[in-house]
CSV table of C-alpha atoms in Angstrom, one decimal:
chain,number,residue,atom,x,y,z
A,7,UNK,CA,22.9,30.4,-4.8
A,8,UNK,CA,26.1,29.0,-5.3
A,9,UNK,CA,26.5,30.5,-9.0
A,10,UNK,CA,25.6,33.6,-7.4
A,11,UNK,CA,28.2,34.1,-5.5
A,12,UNK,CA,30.7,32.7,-7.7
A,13,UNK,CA,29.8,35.5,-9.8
A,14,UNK,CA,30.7,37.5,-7.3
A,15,UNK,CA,33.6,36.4,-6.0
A,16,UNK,CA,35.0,36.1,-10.0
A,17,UNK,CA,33.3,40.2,-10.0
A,18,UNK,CA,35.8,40.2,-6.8
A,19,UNK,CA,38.7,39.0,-8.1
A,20,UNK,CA,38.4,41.0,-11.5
A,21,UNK,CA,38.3,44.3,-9.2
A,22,UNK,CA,41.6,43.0,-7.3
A,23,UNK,CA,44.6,45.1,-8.1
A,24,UNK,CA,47.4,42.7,-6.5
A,25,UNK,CA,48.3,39.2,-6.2
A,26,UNK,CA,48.0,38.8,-2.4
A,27,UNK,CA,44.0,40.8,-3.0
A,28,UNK,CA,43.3,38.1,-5.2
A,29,UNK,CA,44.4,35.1,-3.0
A,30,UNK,CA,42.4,36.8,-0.2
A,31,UNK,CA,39.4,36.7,-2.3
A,32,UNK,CA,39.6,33.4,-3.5
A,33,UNK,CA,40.2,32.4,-0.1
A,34,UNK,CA,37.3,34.0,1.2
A,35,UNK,CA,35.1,33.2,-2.0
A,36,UNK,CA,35.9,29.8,-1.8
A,37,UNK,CA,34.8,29.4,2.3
A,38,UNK,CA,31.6,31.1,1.7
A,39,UNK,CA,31.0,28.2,-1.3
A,40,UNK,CA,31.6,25.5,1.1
A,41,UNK,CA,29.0,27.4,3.2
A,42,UNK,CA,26.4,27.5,0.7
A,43,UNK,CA,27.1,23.3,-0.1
A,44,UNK,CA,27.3,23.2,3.6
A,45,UNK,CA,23.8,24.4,4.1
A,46,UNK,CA,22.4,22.6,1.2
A,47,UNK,CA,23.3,19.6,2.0
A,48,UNK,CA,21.5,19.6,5.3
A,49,UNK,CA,17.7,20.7,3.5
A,50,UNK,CA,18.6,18.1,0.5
A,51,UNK,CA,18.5,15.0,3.2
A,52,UNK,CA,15.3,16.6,4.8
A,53,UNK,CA,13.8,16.6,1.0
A,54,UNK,CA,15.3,13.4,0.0
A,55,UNK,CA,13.8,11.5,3.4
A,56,UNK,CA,10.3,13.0,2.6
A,57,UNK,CA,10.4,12.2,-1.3
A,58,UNK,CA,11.5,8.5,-0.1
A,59,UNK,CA,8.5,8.4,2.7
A,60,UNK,CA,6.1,9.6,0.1
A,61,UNK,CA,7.3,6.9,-2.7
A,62,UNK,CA,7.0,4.0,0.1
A,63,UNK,CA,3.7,5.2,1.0
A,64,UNK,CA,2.3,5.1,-2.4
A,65,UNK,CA,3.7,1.7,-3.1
A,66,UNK,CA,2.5,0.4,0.4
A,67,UNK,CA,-0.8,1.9,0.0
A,68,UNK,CA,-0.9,0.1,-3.7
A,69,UNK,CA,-0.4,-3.4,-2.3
A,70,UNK,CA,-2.8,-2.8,0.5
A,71,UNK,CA,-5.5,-2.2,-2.1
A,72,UNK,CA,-4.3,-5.4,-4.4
A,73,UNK,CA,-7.1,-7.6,-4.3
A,74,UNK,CA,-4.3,-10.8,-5.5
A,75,UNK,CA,-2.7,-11.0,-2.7
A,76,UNK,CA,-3.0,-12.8,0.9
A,77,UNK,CA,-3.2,-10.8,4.1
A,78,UNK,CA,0.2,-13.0,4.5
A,79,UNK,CA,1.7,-12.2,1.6
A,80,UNK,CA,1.0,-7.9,1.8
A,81,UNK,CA,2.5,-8.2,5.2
A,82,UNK,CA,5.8,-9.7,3.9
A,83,UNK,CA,6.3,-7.2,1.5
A,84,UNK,CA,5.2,-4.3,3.2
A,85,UNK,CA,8.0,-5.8,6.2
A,86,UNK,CA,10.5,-5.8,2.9
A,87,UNK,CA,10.1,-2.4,1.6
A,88,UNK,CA,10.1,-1.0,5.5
A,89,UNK,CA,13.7,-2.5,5.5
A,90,UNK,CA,14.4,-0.9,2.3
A,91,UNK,CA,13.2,2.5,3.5
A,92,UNK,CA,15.4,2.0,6.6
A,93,UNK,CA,18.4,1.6,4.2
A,94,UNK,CA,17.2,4.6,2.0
A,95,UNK,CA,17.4,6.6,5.5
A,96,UNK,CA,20.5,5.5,7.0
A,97,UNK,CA,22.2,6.1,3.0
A,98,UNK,CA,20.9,9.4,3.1
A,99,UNK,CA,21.5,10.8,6.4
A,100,UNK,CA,25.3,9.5,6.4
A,101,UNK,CA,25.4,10.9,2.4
A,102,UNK,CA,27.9,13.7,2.1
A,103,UNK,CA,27.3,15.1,-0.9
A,104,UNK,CA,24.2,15.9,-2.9
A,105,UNK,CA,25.5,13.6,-5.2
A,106,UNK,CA,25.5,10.5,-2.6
A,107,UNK,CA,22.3,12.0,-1.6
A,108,UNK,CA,21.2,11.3,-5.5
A,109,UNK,CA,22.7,7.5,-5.6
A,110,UNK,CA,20.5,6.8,-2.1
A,111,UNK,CA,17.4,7.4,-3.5
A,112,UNK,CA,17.9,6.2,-6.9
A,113,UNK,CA,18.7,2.9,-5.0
A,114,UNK,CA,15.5,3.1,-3.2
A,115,UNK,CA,13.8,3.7,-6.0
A,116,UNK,CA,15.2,0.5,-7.4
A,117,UNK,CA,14.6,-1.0,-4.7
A,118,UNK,CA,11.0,-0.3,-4.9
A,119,UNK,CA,10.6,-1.1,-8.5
A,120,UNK,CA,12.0,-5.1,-7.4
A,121,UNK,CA,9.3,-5.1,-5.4
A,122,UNK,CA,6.6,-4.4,-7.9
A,123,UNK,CA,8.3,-7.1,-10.0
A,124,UNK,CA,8.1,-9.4,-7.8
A,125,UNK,CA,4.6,-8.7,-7.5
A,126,UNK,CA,3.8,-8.7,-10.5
A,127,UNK,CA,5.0,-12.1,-11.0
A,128,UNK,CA,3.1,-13.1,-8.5
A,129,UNK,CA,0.3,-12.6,-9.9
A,130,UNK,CA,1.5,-13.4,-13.1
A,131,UNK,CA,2.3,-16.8,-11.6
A,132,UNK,CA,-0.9,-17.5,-10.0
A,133,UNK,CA,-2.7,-16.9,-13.2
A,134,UNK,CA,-0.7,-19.7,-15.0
A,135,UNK,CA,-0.9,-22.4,-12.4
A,136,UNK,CA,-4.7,-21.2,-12.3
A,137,UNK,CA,-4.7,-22.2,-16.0
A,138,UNK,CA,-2.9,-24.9,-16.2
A,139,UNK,CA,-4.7,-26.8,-13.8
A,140,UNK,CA,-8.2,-25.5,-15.5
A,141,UNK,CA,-6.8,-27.2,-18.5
A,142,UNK,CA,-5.7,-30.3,-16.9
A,143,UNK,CA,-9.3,-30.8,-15.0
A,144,UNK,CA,-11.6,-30.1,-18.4
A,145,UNK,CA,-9.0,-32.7,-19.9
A,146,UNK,CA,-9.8,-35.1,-16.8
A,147,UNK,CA,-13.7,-34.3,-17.4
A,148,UNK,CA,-13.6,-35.0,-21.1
A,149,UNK,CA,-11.9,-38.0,-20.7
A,150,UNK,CA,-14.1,-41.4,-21.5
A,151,UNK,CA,-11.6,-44.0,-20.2
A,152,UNK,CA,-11.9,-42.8,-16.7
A,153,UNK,CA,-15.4,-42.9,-14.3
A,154,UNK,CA,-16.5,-40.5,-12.3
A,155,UNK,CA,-14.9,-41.5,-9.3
A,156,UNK,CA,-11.5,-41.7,-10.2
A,157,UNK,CA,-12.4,-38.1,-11.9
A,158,UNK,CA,-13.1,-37.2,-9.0
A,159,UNK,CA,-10.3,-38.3,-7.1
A,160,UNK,CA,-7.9,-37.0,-9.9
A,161,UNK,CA,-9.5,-33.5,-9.3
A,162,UNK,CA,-9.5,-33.6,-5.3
A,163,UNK,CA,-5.4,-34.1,-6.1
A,164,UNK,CA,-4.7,-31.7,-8.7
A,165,UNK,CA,-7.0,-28.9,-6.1
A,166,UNK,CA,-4.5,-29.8,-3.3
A,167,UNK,CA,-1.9,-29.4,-6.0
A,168,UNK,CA,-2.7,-26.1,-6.7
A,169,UNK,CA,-3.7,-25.0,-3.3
A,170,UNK,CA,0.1,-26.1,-2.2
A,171,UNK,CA,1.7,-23.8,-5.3
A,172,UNK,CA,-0.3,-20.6,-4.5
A,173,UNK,CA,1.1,-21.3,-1.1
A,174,UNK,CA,4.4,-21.5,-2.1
A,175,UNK,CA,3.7,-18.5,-4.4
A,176,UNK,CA,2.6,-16.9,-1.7
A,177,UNK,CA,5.7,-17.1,0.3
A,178,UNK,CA,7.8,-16.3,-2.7
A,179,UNK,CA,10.2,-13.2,-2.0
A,180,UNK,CA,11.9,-13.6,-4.9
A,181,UNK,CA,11.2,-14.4,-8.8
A,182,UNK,CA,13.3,-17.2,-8.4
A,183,UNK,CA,11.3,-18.5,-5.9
A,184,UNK,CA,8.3,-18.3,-8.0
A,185,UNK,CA,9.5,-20.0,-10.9
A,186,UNK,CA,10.7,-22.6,-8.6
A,187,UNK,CA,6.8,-23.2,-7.2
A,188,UNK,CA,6.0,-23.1,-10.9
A,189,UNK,CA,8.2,-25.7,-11.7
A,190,UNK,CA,6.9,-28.2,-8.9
A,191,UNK,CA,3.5,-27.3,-9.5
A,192,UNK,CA,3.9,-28.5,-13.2
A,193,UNK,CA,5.7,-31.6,-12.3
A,194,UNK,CA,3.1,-32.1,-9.8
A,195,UNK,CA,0.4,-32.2,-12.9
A,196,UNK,CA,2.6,-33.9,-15.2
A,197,UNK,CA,2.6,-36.8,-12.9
A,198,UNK,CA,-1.0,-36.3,-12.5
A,199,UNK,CA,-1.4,-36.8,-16.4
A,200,UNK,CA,1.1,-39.6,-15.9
A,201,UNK,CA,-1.3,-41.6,-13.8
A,202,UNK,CA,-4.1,-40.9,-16.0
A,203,UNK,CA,-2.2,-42.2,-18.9
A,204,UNK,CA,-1.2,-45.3,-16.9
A,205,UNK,CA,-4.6,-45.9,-15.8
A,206,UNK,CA,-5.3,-46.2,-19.4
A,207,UNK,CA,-2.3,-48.1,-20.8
A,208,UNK,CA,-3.8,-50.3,-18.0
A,209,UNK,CA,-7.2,-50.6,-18.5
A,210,UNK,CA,-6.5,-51.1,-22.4
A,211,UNK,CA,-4.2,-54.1,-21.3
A,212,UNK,CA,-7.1,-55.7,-19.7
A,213,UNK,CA,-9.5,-55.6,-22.5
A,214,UNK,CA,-7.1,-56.7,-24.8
A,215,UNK,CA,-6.5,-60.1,-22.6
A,216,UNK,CA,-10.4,-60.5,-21.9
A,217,UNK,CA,-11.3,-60.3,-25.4
């Protein structure tokens, strides 16, 4: 609309046959431009708040359906990406240009795509401890040096072990955070595999002086 009436007001100025009728026409031309911006701005921010709704919704409605996280855990992020909406709002209502307008919801949109990371990670995360303490049980199992009872014990540990880092992966908000559980979660098993070698070392110790 705007190109329109530039067009016009250039087909305006082209028909002017003095200096003061062309400065009245740019004058004029130009007012009627800032009209047309004016009005656009107005219906952008009206677009640009429902496109932003509709984006939120989607990626709400996705981690309402993910079956990997905790009742806890959706309500956290769905709390975080409310607050990122809010933001997306306030940007957009107090833009003043469609350009501004533009840099709001691209924001957002990053915004949004953080959060996916982050769960994504999450998952990501939970699968890793998940394995890692798989692999540190069958180890336990296989192992000949240690009877069933302290087996058993061992595994009762390494359960609350993992049970305490997909808690704190759970609460995780940021990657950070999640590499941090990860990291205690290993050294938690390390020591596990620690004792186990210990109890060994010890054992062997024992034969060795009885024989």
């Amino acid at each position: 609309k705007a190109e329109e009436l530039a067009n016009s007001i250039i087909n305006n100025i082209n028909k002017a046959t003095s200096n003061q009728a062309v400065s009245q026409v740019q004058t004029a031309g130009n007012h009627a431009i800032e009209q047309v911006h004016a009005n656009e701005i107005p219906k952008a921010k009206i677009d640009a708040n429902k496109d932003v709704d509709k984006q939120v919704q989607a990626l709400i409605d996705e981690i309402d359906r993910n079956p990997n996280l905790t009742d806890k855990e959706k309500q956290a992020l769905k709390d975080r990406i409310n607050q990122i909406l809010q933001q997306g709002h306030n940007d957009i209502n107090n833009a003043l240009t469609k350009e501004e307008i533009e840099q709001a919801k691209a924001q957002l949109a990053q915004a949004l795509q953080d959060i996916k990371d982050l769960v994504k990670a999450k998952e990501d995360a939970k699968q890793d401890v998940d394995k890692q303490v798989q692999a540190l049980i069958d180890e336990i199992d296989r192992n000949p040096n240690l009877t069933d009872k302290e087996k058993q014990a061992l595994k009762d540990r390494i359960n609350q072990i993992l049970q305490q880092g997909h808690n704190d992966i759970n609460n995780a908000m940021t990657k950070e955070a999640i590499e941090q559980a990860k990291e205690r979660l290993a050294q938690a098993l390390q020591e596990i595999k620690n004792l186990v070698k210990a109890k060994e070392n010890a054992k062997q110790d024992v034969d060795k002086r009885v024989q």
